[in-house]
PDB file of C-alpha atoms and ligand atoms in Angstrom:
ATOM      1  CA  UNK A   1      90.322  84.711  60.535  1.00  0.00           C
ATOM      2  CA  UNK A   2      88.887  82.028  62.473  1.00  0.00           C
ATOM      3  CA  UNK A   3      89.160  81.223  66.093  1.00  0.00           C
ATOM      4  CA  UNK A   4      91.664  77.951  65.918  1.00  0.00           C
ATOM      5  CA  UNK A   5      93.756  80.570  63.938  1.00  0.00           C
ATOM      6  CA  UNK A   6      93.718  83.429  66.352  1.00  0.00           C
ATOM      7  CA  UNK A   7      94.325  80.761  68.656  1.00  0.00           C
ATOM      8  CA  UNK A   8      97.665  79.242  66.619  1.00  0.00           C
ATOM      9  CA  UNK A   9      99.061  82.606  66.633  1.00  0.00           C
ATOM     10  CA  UNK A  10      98.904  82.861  70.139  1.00  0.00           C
ATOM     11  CA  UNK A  11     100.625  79.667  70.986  1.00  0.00           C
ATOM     12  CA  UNK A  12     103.625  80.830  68.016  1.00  0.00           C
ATOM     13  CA  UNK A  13     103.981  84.287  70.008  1.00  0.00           C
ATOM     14  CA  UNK A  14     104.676  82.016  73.220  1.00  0.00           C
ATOM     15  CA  UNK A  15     106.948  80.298  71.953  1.00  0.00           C
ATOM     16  CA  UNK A  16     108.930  82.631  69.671  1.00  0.00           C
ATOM     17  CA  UNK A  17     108.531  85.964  72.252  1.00  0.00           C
ATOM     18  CA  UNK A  18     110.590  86.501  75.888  1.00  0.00           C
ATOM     19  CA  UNK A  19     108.053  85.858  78.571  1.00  0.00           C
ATOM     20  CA  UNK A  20     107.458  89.336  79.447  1.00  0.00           C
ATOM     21  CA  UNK A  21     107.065  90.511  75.676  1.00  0.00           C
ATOM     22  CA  UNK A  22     104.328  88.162  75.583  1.00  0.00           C
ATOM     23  CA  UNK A  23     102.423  89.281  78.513  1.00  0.00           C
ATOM     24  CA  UNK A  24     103.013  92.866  76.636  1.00  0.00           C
ATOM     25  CA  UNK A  25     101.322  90.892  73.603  1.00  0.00           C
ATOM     26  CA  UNK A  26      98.510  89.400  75.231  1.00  0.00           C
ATOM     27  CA  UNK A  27      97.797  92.801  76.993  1.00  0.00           C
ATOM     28  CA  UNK A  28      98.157  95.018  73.618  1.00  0.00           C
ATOM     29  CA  UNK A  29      95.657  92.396  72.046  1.00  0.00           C
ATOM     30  CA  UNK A  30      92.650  92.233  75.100  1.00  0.00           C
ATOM     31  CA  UNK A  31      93.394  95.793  74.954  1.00  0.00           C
ATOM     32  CA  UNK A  32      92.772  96.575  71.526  1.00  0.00           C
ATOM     33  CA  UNK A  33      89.419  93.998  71.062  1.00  0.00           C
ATOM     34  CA  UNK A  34      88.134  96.113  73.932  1.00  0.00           C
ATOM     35  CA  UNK A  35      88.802  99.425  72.145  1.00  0.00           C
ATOM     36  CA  UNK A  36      87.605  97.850  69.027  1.00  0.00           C
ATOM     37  CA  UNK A  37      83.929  96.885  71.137  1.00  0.00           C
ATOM     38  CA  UNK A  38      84.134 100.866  71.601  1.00  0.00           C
ATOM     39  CA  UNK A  39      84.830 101.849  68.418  1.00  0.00           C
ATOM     40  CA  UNK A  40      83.569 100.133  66.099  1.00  0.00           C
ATOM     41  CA  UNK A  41      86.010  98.641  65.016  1.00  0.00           C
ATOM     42  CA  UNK A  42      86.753  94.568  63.650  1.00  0.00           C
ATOM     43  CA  UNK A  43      86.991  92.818  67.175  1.00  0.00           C
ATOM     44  CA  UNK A  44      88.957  89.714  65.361  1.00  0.00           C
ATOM     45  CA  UNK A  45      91.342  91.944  63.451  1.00  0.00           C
ATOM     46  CA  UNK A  46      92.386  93.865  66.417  1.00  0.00           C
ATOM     47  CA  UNK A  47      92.846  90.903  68.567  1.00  0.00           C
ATOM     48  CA  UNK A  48      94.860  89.408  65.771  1.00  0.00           C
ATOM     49  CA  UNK A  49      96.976  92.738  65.087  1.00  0.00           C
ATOM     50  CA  UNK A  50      97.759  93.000  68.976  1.00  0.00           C
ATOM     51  CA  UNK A  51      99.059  89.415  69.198  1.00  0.00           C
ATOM     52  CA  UNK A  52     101.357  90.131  65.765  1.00  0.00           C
ATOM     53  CA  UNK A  53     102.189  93.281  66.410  1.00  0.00           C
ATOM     54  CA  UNK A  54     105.428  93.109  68.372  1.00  0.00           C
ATOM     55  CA  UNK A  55     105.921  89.543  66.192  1.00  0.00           C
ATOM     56  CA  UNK A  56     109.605  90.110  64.842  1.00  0.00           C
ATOM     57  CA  UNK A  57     110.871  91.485  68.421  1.00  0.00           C
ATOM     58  CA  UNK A  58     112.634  88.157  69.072  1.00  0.00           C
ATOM     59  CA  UNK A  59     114.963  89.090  66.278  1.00  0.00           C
ATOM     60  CA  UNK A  60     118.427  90.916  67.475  1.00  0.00           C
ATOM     61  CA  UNK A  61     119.497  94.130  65.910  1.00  0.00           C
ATOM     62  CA  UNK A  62     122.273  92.436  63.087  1.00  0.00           C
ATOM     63  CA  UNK A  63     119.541  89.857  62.383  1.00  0.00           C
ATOM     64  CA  UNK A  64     117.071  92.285  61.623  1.00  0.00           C
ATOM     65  CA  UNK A  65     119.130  94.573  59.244  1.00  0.00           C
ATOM     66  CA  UNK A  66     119.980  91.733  57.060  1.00  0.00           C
ATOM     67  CA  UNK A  67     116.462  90.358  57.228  1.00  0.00           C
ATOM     68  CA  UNK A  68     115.456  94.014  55.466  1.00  0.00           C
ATOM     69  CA  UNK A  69     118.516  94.006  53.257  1.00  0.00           C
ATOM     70  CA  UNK A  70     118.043  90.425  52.118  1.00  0.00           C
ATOM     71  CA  UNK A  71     113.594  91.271  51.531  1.00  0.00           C
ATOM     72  CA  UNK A  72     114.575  94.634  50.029  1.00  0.00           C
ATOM     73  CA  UNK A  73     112.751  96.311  52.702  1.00  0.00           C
ATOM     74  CA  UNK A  74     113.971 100.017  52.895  1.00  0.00           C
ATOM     75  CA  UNK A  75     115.964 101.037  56.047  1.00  0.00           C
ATOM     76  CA  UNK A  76     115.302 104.992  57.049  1.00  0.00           C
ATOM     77  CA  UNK A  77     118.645 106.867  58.749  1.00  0.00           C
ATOM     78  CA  UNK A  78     116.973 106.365  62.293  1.00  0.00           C
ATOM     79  CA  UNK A  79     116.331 102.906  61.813  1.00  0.00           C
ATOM     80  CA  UNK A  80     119.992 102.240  60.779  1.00  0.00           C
ATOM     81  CA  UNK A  81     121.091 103.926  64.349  1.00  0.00           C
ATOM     82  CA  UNK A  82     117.923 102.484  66.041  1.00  0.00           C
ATOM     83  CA  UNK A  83     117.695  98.995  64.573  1.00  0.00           C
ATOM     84  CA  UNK A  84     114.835  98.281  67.351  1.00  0.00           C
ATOM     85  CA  UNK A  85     112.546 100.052  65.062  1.00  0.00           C
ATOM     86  CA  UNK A  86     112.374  97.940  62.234  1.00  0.00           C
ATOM     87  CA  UNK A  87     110.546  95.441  64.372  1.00  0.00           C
ATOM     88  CA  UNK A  88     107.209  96.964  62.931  1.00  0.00           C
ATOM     89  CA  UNK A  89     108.586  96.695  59.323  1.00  0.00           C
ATOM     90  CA  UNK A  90     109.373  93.192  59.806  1.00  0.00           C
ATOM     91  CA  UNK A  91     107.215  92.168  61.838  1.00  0.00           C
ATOM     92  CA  UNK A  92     103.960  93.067  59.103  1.00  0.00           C
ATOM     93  CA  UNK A  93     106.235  90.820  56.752  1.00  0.00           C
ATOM     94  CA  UNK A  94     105.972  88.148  58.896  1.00  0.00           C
ATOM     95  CA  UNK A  95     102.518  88.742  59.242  1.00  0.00           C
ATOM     96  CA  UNK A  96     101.979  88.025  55.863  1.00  0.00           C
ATOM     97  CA  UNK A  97     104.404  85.809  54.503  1.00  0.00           C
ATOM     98  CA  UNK A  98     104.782  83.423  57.702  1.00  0.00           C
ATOM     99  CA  UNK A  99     101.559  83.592  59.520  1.00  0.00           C
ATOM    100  CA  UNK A 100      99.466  84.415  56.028  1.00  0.00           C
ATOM    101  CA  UNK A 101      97.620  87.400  57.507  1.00  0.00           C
ATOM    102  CA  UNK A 102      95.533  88.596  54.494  1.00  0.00           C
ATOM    103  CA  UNK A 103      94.293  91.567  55.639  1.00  0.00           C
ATOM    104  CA  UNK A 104      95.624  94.664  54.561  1.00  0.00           C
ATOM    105  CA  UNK A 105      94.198  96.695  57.596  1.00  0.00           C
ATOM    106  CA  UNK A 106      96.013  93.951  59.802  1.00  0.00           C
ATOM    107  CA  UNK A 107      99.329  94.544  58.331  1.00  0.00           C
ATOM    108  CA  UNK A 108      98.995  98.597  58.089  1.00  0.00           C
ATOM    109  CA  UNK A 109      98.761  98.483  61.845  1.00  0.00           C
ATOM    110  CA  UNK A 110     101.827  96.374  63.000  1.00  0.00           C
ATOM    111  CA  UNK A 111     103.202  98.174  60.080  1.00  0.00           C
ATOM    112  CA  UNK A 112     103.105 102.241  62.009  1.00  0.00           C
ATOM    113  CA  UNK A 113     102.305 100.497  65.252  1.00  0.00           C
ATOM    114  CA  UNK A 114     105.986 102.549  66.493  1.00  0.00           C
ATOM    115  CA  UNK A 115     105.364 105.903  64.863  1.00  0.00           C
ATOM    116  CA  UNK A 116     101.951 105.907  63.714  1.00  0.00           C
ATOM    117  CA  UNK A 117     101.164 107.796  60.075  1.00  0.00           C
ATOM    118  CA  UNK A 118      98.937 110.858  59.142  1.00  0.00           C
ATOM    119  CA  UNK A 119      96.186 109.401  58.091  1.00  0.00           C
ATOM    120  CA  UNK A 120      95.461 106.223  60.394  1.00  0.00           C
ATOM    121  CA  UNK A 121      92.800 103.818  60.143  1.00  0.00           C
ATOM    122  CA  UNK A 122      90.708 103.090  63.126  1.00  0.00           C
ATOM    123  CA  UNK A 123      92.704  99.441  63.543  1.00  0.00           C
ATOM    124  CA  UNK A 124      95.504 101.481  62.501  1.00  0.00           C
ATOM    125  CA  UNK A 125      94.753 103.814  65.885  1.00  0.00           C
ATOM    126  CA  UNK A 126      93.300 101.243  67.902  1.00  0.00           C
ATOM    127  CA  UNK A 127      96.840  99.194  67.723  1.00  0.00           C
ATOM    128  CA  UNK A 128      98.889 102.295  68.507  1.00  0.00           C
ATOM    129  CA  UNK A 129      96.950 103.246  71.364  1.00  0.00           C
ATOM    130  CA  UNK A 130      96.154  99.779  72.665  1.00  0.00           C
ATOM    131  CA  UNK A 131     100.281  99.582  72.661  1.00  0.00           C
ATOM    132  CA  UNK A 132     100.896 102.277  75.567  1.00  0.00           C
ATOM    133  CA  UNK A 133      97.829 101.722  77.258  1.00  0.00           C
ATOM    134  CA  UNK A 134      97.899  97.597  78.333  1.00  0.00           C
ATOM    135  CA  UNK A 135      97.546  96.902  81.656  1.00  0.00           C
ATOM    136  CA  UNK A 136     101.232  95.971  81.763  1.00  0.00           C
ATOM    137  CA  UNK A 137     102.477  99.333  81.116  1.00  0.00           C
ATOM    138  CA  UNK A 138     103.265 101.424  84.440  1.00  0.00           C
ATOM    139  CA  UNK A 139     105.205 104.389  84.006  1.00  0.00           C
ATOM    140  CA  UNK A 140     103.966 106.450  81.107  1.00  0.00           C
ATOM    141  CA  UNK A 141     103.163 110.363  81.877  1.00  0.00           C
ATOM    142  CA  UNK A 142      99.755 110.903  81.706  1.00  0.00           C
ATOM    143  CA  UNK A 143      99.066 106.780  81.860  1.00  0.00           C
ATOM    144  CA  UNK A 144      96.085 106.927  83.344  1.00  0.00           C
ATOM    145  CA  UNK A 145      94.190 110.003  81.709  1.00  0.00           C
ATOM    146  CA  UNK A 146      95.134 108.523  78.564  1.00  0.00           C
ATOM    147  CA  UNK A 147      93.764 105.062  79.740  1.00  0.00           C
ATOM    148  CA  UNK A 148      89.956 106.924  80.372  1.00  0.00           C
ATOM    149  CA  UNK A 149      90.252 109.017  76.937  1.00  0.00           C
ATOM    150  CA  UNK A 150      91.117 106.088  74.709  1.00  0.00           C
ATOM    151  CA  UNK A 151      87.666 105.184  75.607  1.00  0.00           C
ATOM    152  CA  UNK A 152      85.937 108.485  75.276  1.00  0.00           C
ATOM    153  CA  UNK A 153      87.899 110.224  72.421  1.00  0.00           C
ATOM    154  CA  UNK A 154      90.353 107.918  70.445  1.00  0.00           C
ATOM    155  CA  UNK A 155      91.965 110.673  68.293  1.00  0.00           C
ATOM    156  CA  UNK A 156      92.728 112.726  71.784  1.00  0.00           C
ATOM    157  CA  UNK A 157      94.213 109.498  73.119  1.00  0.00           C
ATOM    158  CA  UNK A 158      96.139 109.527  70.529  1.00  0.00           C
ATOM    159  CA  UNK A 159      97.651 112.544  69.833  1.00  0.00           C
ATOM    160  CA  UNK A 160      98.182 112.970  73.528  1.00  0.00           C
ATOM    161  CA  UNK A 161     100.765 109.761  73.209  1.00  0.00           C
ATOM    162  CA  UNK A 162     102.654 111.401  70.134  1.00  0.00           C
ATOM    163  CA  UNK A 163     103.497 114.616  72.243  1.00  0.00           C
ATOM    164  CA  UNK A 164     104.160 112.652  75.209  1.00  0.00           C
ATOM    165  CA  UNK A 165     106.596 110.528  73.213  1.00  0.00           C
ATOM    166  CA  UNK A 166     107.717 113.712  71.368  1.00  0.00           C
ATOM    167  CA  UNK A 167     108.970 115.406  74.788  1.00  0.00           C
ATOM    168  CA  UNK A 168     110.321 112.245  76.277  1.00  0.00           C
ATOM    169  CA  UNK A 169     112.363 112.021  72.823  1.00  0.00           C
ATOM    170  CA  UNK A 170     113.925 115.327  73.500  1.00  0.00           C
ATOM    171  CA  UNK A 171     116.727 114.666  75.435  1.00  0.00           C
ATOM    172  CA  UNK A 172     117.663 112.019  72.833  1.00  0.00           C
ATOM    173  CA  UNK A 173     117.019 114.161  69.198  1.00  0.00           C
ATOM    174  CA  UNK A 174     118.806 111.093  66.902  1.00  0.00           C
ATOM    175  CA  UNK A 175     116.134 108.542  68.645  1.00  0.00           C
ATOM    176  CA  UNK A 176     113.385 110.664  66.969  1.00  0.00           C
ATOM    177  CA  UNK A 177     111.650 108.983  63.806  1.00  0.00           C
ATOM    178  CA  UNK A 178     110.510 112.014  61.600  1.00  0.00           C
ATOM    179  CA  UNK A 179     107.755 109.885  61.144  1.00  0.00           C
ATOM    180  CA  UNK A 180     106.354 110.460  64.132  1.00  0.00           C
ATOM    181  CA  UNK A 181     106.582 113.895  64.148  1.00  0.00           C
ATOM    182  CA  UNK A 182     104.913 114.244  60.747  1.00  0.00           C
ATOM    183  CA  UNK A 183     102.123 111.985  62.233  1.00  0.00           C
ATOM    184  CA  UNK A 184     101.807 114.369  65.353  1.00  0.00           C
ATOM    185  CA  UNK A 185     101.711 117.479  63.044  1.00  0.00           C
ATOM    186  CA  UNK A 186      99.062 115.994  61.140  1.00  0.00           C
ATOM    187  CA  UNK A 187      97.084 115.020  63.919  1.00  0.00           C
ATOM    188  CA  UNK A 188      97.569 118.507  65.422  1.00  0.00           C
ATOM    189  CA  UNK A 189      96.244 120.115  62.164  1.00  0.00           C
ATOM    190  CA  UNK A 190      93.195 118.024  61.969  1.00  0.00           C
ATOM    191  CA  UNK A 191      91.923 118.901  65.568  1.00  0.00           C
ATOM    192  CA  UNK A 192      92.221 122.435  64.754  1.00  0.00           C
ATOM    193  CA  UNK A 193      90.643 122.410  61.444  1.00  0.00           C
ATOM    194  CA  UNK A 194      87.903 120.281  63.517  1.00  0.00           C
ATOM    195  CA  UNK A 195      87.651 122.836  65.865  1.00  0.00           C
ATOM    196  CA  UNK A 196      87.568 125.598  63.286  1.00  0.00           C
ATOM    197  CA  UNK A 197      84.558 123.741  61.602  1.00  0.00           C
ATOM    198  CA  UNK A 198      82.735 123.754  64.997  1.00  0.00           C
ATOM    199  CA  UNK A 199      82.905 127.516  65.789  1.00  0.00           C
TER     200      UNK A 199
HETATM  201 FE1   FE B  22     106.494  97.373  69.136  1.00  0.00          FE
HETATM  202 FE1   FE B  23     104.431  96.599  71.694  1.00  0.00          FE
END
């Protein structure tokens, strides 16, 4: 991915995103090359995933059901009451069938950039992170002890969002995507086993 691209993309998310879901864009993306420069991570790729990720959000709720039915792109239960979600499922299609993203890394995170997936790649973790952390973002619990640990400890970051968005889900059980429950179980699981290993 070259620079003139990187820089097309940005332009196409100007035009084709509400003003303040591309300040959200532009903020996930600075957001995640920075936590890439921590990491270790592909600076490029996570600038580029950041700008895509919330790509397909322009599309309203009827639009994007018959966008999946007419791509055969499965629909889960939740997503059929919560048609919001799909954004991540369409929006990695449009990643790579409109704006010819190659890389499979890329796609993966726009693709669980919502619920996350046991198993995450760094980009994969650096995308789901980098979305609750931007600089836009005000109200989250824990905002800015999450904001310092994405730095220090990315897996803590992270499983510190699922439970947050876990208990915030509560008082609306349908809005929950078992996905990210199985993602926060797995997470759970793998700092214990960590911490088992240690002793
Ligand atoms: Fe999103
Ligand atoms: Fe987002």
């Amino acid at each position: 991915m070259k620079n003139t691209d990187i820089r097309k993309i940005r332009k196409s998310m100007e035009k084709s995103l509400e003003e303040k879901r591309y300040e959200h864009t532009l903020g996930v993306a600075y957001t995640a090359a920075a936590l890439a420069m921590c990491h270790g991570a592909s600076v490029e790729s996570a600038e580029l995933a950041g700008l895509l990720h919330d790509c397909a959000k322009g599309m309203d709720e009827e639009k994007s059901i018959s966008f999946c039915e007419k791509h055969h792109i499965g629909i889960t239960d939740v997503e059929r009451r919560k048609p919001q979600l799909l954004h991540a499922k369409v929006g990695s299609f449009l990643a790579m069938n409109t704006y010819k993203v190659r890389d499979k890394d890329v796609i993966n995170a726009i693709l669980n950039h919502t619920t996350g997936r046991p198993g995450m790649s760094l980009l994969e973790k650096i995308i789901f992170v980098a979305d609750y952390i931007e600089p836009g973002r005000k109200q989250a619990p824990h905002l800015a002890e999450i904001r310092r640990l994405a730095f220090q400890n990315l897996d803590n970051a992270l499983q510190q969002i699922l439970e947050d968005t876990i208990l915030y889900l509560r008082d609306f059980p349908d809005d929950i995507d078992p996905m990210t429950e199985k993602t926060l179980e797995y997470y759970r699981k793998e700092k214990m086993d960590k911490e088992k290993s240690e002793v």
